[in-house]
Amino acid sequence: AQSVTQPDIHITVSEGASLELRCNYSYGATPYLFWYVQSPGQGLQLLLKYFSGDTLVQGIKGFEAEFKRSQSSFNLRKPSVHWSDAAEYFCAVGTNTNAGKSTFGDGTTLTVKP
Amino acid sequence: DVKVTQSSRYLVKRTGEKVFLECVQDMDHENMFWYRQDPGLGLRLIYFSYDVKMKEKGDIPEGYSVSREKKERFSLILESASTNQTSMYLCASTPGQGAKNIQYFGAGTRLSVL
């Protein structure tokens, strides 16, 4: 069965500092990978996705993620964090089922210090 | 833009009440999902539906039921609400089958059962 692990429950960075959120997946076939962001009191919104091709993918809000098959990882990065990036971030892997389900990690909460 | 609308942002109910959470999507999506989100536990799938009148149990269906009489609407029902069902409930939809489906989320309903 597929699974997604986000090792960091909570990360604090200073505004303007770089950010990396970790995601490891377990999936038998070619993974389809997603990062979502949830701002306080809101639903989840897609940041970026990886299906195939270039292993470095760009998303919205200046985020990028790199797929590394050898490490089963799909880490999210941003060169310079803004206060508005404070949110919860979820990594997910798509499952090849009849309903287009995804398996989500438990999330990483990002706090941004002034 | 896909819009997934949950009828209530906040609900307060009493133990033993029958509770209905409503979700509507406007993009003719095939699949709809109900999750609950609790601190430290990530997103847990309650039920999903891949067609009108079709439903499948997710990971934590106990104490819940669902109804999908029309393609655009997916209702979550708490037959007899209990305090341990106090949580944030998220509805999502996806267009079709397979692992490449992006999940589109509503803003969530925060339910308190007293």
GROMACS .gro file of C-alpha atoms in nm:
model
  228
    1ALA     CA    1   0.000   0.000   0.000
    2GLN     CA    2   0.115   0.351  -0.069
    3SER     CA    3   0.214   0.587   0.208
    4VAL     CA    4   0.349   0.936   0.251
    5THR     CA    5   0.572   1.052   0.535
    6GLN     CA    6   0.639   1.410   0.630
    7PRO     CA    7   0.906   1.381   0.899
    8ASP     CA    8   0.873   1.735   1.031
    9ILE     CA    9   0.555   1.815   1.219
   10HIS     CA   10   0.645   2.178   1.275
   11ILE     CA   11   0.911   2.405   1.123
   12THR     CA   12   0.994   2.764   1.213
   13VAL     CA   13   1.193   2.987   0.979
   14SER     CA   14   1.269   3.357   0.975
   15GLU     CA   15   1.116   3.575   0.709
   16GLY     CA   16   1.351   3.593   0.413
   17ALA     CA   17   1.522   3.264   0.496
   18SER     CA   18   1.510   2.961   0.270
   19LEU     CA   19   1.273   2.674   0.332
   20GLU     CA   20   1.276   2.302   0.265
   21LEU     CA   21   0.990   2.073   0.366
   22ARG     CA   22   1.056   1.703   0.342
   23CYS     CA   23   0.833   1.437   0.193
   24ASN     CA   24   0.903   1.067   0.145
   25TYR     CA   25   0.667   0.833  -0.031
   26SER     CA   26   0.622   0.462  -0.068
   27TYR     CA   27   0.456   0.352  -0.390
   28GLY     CA   28   0.511   0.050  -0.611
   29ALA     CA   29   0.461   0.214  -0.947
   30THR     CA   30   0.544   0.551  -1.098
   31PRO     CA   31   0.425   0.803  -0.841
   32TYR     CA   32   0.214   1.104  -0.917
   33LEU     CA   33   0.303   1.356  -0.648
   34PHE     CA   34   0.141   1.670  -0.515
   35TRP     CA   35   0.201   1.943  -0.261
   36TYR     CA   36  -0.097   2.127  -0.116
   37VAL     CA   37  -0.110   2.428   0.117
   38GLN     CA   38  -0.374   2.503   0.377
   39SER     CA   39  -0.391   2.857   0.510
   40PRO     CA   40  -0.548   2.899   0.855
   41GLY     CA   41  -0.920   2.828   0.851
   42GLN     CA   42  -0.920   2.731   0.483
   43GLY     CA   43  -0.930   2.424   0.265
   44LEU     CA   44  -0.630   2.284   0.081
   45GLN     CA   45  -0.501   2.439  -0.240
   46LEU     CA   46  -0.267   2.279  -0.492
   47LEU     CA   47   0.085   2.425  -0.492
   48LEU     CA   48   0.242   2.200  -0.754
   49LYS     CA   49   0.243   1.851  -0.898
   50TYR     CA   50   0.482   1.604  -1.057
   51PHE     CA   51   0.367   1.351  -1.314
   52SER     CA   52   0.670   1.292  -1.536
   53GLY     CA   53   0.958   1.463  -1.715
   54ASP     CA   54   1.173   1.729  -1.554
   55THR     CA   55   1.223   1.631  -1.192
   56LEU     CA   56   1.227   1.994  -1.074
   57VAL     CA   57   0.878   2.137  -1.088
   58GLN     CA   58   0.765   2.491  -1.032
   59GLY     CA   59   0.448   2.587  -0.855
   60ILE     CA   60   0.255   2.887  -0.742
   61LYS     CA   61   0.373   3.143  -0.487
   62GLY     CA   62   0.741   3.086  -0.576
   63PHE     CA   63   0.755   2.726  -0.455
   64GLU     CA   64   0.937   2.443  -0.627
   65ALA     CA   65   0.983   2.073  -0.558
   66GLU     CA   66   1.232   1.813  -0.670
   67PHE     CA   67   1.146   1.451  -0.736
   68LYS     CA   68   1.427   1.210  -0.647
   69ARG     CA   69   1.333   0.856  -0.734
   70SER     CA   70   1.645   0.706  -0.574
   71GLN     CA   71   1.551   0.862  -0.240
   72SER     CA   72   1.173   0.826  -0.278
   73SER     CA   73   1.149   1.193  -0.196
   74PHE     CA   74   0.962   1.497  -0.319
   75ASN     CA   75   1.086   1.789  -0.109
   76LEU     CA   76   0.930   2.132  -0.129
   77ARG     CA   77   1.154   2.440  -0.138
   78LYS     CA   78   1.132   2.816  -0.143
   79PRO     CA   79   1.438   3.044  -0.160
   80SER     CA   80   1.294   3.327   0.052
   81VAL     CA   81   0.997   3.282   0.281
   82HIS     CA   82   0.733   3.551   0.328
   83TRP     CA   83   0.517   3.594   0.638
   84SER     CA   84   0.214   3.497   0.429
   85ASP     CA   85   0.364   3.151   0.373
   86ALA     CA   86   0.275   3.054   0.730
   87ALA     CA   87   0.039   2.760   0.677
   88GLU     CA   88   0.015   2.384   0.687
   89TYR     CA   89   0.166   2.193   0.397
   90PHE     CA   90   0.061   1.849   0.280
   91CYS     CA   91   0.241   1.612   0.049
   92ALA     CA   92   0.029   1.355  -0.136
   93VAL     CA   93   0.063   1.067  -0.381
   94GLY     CA   94  -0.211   0.987  -0.630
   95THR     CA   95  -0.346   0.634  -0.634
   96ASN     CA   96  -0.453   0.452  -0.945
   97THR     CA   97  -0.807   0.381  -0.833
   98ASN     CA   98  -1.145   0.436  -0.983
   99ALA     CA   99  -1.204   0.750  -0.782
  100GLY     CA  100  -0.879   0.937  -0.821
  101LYS     CA  101  -0.798   0.912  -0.453
  102SER     CA  102  -0.481   1.048  -0.304
  103THR     CA  103  -0.290   0.942   0.003
  104PHE     CA  104  -0.184   1.239   0.216
  105GLY     CA  105   0.097   1.288   0.461
  106ASP     CA  106   0.017   1.417   0.808
  107GLY     CA  107   0.126   1.769   0.721
  108THR     CA  108   0.397   2.012   0.827
  109THR     CA  109   0.304   2.337   0.999
  110LEU     CA  110   0.521   2.630   0.898
  111THR     CA  111   0.567   2.925   1.132
  112VAL     CA  112   0.741   3.236   0.997
  113LYS     CA  113   0.925   3.460   1.244
  114PRO     CA  114   0.947   3.833   1.170
  115ASP     CA  115  -1.214   2.782  -1.160
  116VAL     CA  116  -1.346   2.479  -0.980
  117LYS     CA  117  -1.554   2.570  -0.684
  118VAL     CA  118  -1.634   2.337  -0.398
  119THR     CA  119  -1.875   2.492  -0.153
  120GLN     CA  120  -1.949   2.366   0.194
  121SER     CA  121  -2.274   2.499   0.328
  122SER     CA  122  -2.152   2.597   0.674
  123ARG     CA  123  -1.817   2.723   0.800
  124TYR     CA  124  -1.907   2.665   1.165
  125LEU     CA  125  -2.164   2.441   1.328
  126VAL     CA  126  -2.246   2.378   1.691
  127LYS     CA  127  -2.461   2.076   1.768
  128ARG     CA  128  -2.563   1.878   2.072
  129THR     CA  129  -2.481   1.517   2.148
  130GLY     CA  130  -2.732   1.282   1.989
  131GLU     CA  131  -2.846   1.523   1.719
  132LYS     CA  132  -2.858   1.417   1.356
  133VAL     CA  133  -2.619   1.641   1.163
  134PHE     CA  134  -2.601   1.707   0.790
  135LEU     CA  135  -2.293   1.856   0.625
  136GLU     CA  136  -2.349   1.961   0.266
  137CYS     CA  137  -2.101   1.997  -0.016
  138VAL     CA  138  -2.161   2.116  -0.372
  139GLN     CA  139  -1.916   2.130  -0.664
  140ASP     CA  140  -1.979   2.319  -0.987
  141MET     CA  141  -1.743   2.149  -1.233
  142ASP     CA  142  -1.924   1.825  -1.314
  143HIS     CA  143  -1.665   1.619  -1.127
  144GLU     CA  144  -1.719   1.246  -1.104
  145ASN     CA  145  -1.572   1.191  -0.759
  146MET     CA  146  -1.635   1.349  -0.423
  147PHE     CA  147  -1.476   1.292  -0.084
  148TRP     CA  148  -1.529   1.367   0.282
  149TYR     CA  149  -1.230   1.398   0.516
  150ARG     CA  150  -1.193   1.492   0.876
  151GLN     CA  151  -0.889   1.681   0.997
  152ASP     CA  152  -0.765   1.670   1.353
  153PRO     CA  153  -0.440   1.813   1.496
  154GLY     CA  154  -0.155   1.568   1.457
  155LEU     CA  155  -0.363   1.320   1.257
  156GLY     CA  156  -0.361   1.483   0.914
  157LEU     CA  157  -0.648   1.416   0.675
  158ARG     CA  158  -0.847   1.100   0.727
  159LEU     CA  159  -1.086   0.979   0.458
  160ILE     CA  160  -1.436   0.909   0.583
  161TYR     CA  161  -1.628   0.822   0.265
  162PHE     CA  162  -1.602   0.886  -0.103
  163SER     CA  163  -1.828   0.858  -0.403
  164TYR     CA  164  -1.729   0.787  -0.764
  165ASP     CA  165  -2.073   0.823  -0.918
  166VAL     CA  166  -2.425   0.925  -0.831
  167LYS     CA  167  -2.568   0.691  -0.566
  168MET     CA  168  -2.233   0.510  -0.544
  169LYS     CA  169  -2.025   0.531  -0.228
  170GLU     CA  170  -1.735   0.357  -0.067
  171LYS     CA  171  -1.604   0.358   0.287
  172GLY     CA  172  -1.280   0.530   0.356
  173ASP     CA  173  -1.052   0.476   0.652
  174ILE     CA  174  -1.285   0.593   0.931
  175PRO     CA  175  -1.650   0.546   0.829
  176GLU     CA  176  -1.785   0.448   1.170
  177GLY     CA  177  -2.054   0.685   1.294
  178TYR     CA  178  -2.100   0.845   0.952
  179SER     CA  179  -2.306   0.790   0.641
  180VAL     CA  180  -2.324   0.974   0.309
  181SER     CA  181  -2.568   1.052   0.035
  182ARG     CA  182  -2.513   1.141  -0.328
  183GLU     CA  183  -2.845   1.182  -0.505
  184LYS     CA  184  -2.713   1.433  -0.759
  185LYS     CA  185  -2.374   1.452  -0.920
  186GLU     CA  186  -2.289   1.793  -0.781
  187ARG     CA  187  -2.390   1.732  -0.420
  188PHE     CA  188  -2.238   1.505  -0.156
  189SER     CA  189  -2.376   1.503   0.196
  190LEU     CA  190  -2.213   1.372   0.511
  191ILE     CA  191  -2.450   1.258   0.783
  192LEU     CA  192  -2.377   1.207   1.149
  193GLU     CA  193  -2.666   0.988   1.260
  194SER     CA  194  -2.619   1.063   1.629
  195ALA     CA  195  -2.348   1.317   1.691
  196SER     CA  196  -2.098   1.250   1.964
  197THR     CA  197  -1.833   1.472   2.121
  198ASN     CA  198  -1.553   1.273   1.957
  199GLN     CA  199  -1.686   1.388   1.621
  200THR     CA  200  -1.589   1.745   1.699
  201SER     CA  201  -1.350   1.821   1.416
  202MET     CA  202  -1.283   2.008   1.093
  203TYR     CA  203  -1.458   1.843   0.799
  204LEU     CA  204  -1.328   1.892   0.447
  205CYS     CA  205  -1.505   1.807   0.124
  206ALA     CA  206  -1.312   1.755  -0.201
  207SER     CA  207  -1.381   1.656  -0.560
  208THR     CA  208  -1.178   1.517  -0.851
  209PRO     CA  209  -1.266   1.504  -1.220
  210GLY     CA  210  -1.221   1.137  -1.309
  211GLN     CA  211  -1.030   0.817  -1.264
  212GLY     CA  212  -0.662   0.754  -1.207
  213ALA     CA  213  -0.371   0.882  -1.010
  214LYS     CA  214  -0.327   1.218  -1.180
  215ASN     CA  215  -0.633   1.369  -1.024
  216ILE     CA  216  -0.592   1.697  -0.845
  217GLN     CA  217  -0.815   1.724  -0.541
  218TYR     CA  218  -1.021   2.043  -0.516
  219PHE     CA  219  -1.120   2.129  -0.161
  220GLY     CA  220  -1.390   2.330   0.003
  221ALA     CA  221  -1.310   2.574   0.282
  222GLY     CA  222  -1.413   2.328   0.551
  223THR     CA  223  -1.679   2.304   0.820
  224ARG     CA  224  -1.568   2.327   1.178
  225LEU     CA  225  -1.813   2.119   1.381
  226SER     CA  226  -1.839   2.134   1.756
  227VAL     CA  227  -2.051   1.874   1.934
  228LEU     CA  228  -2.138   1.969   2.290
   0.00000   0.00000   0.00000
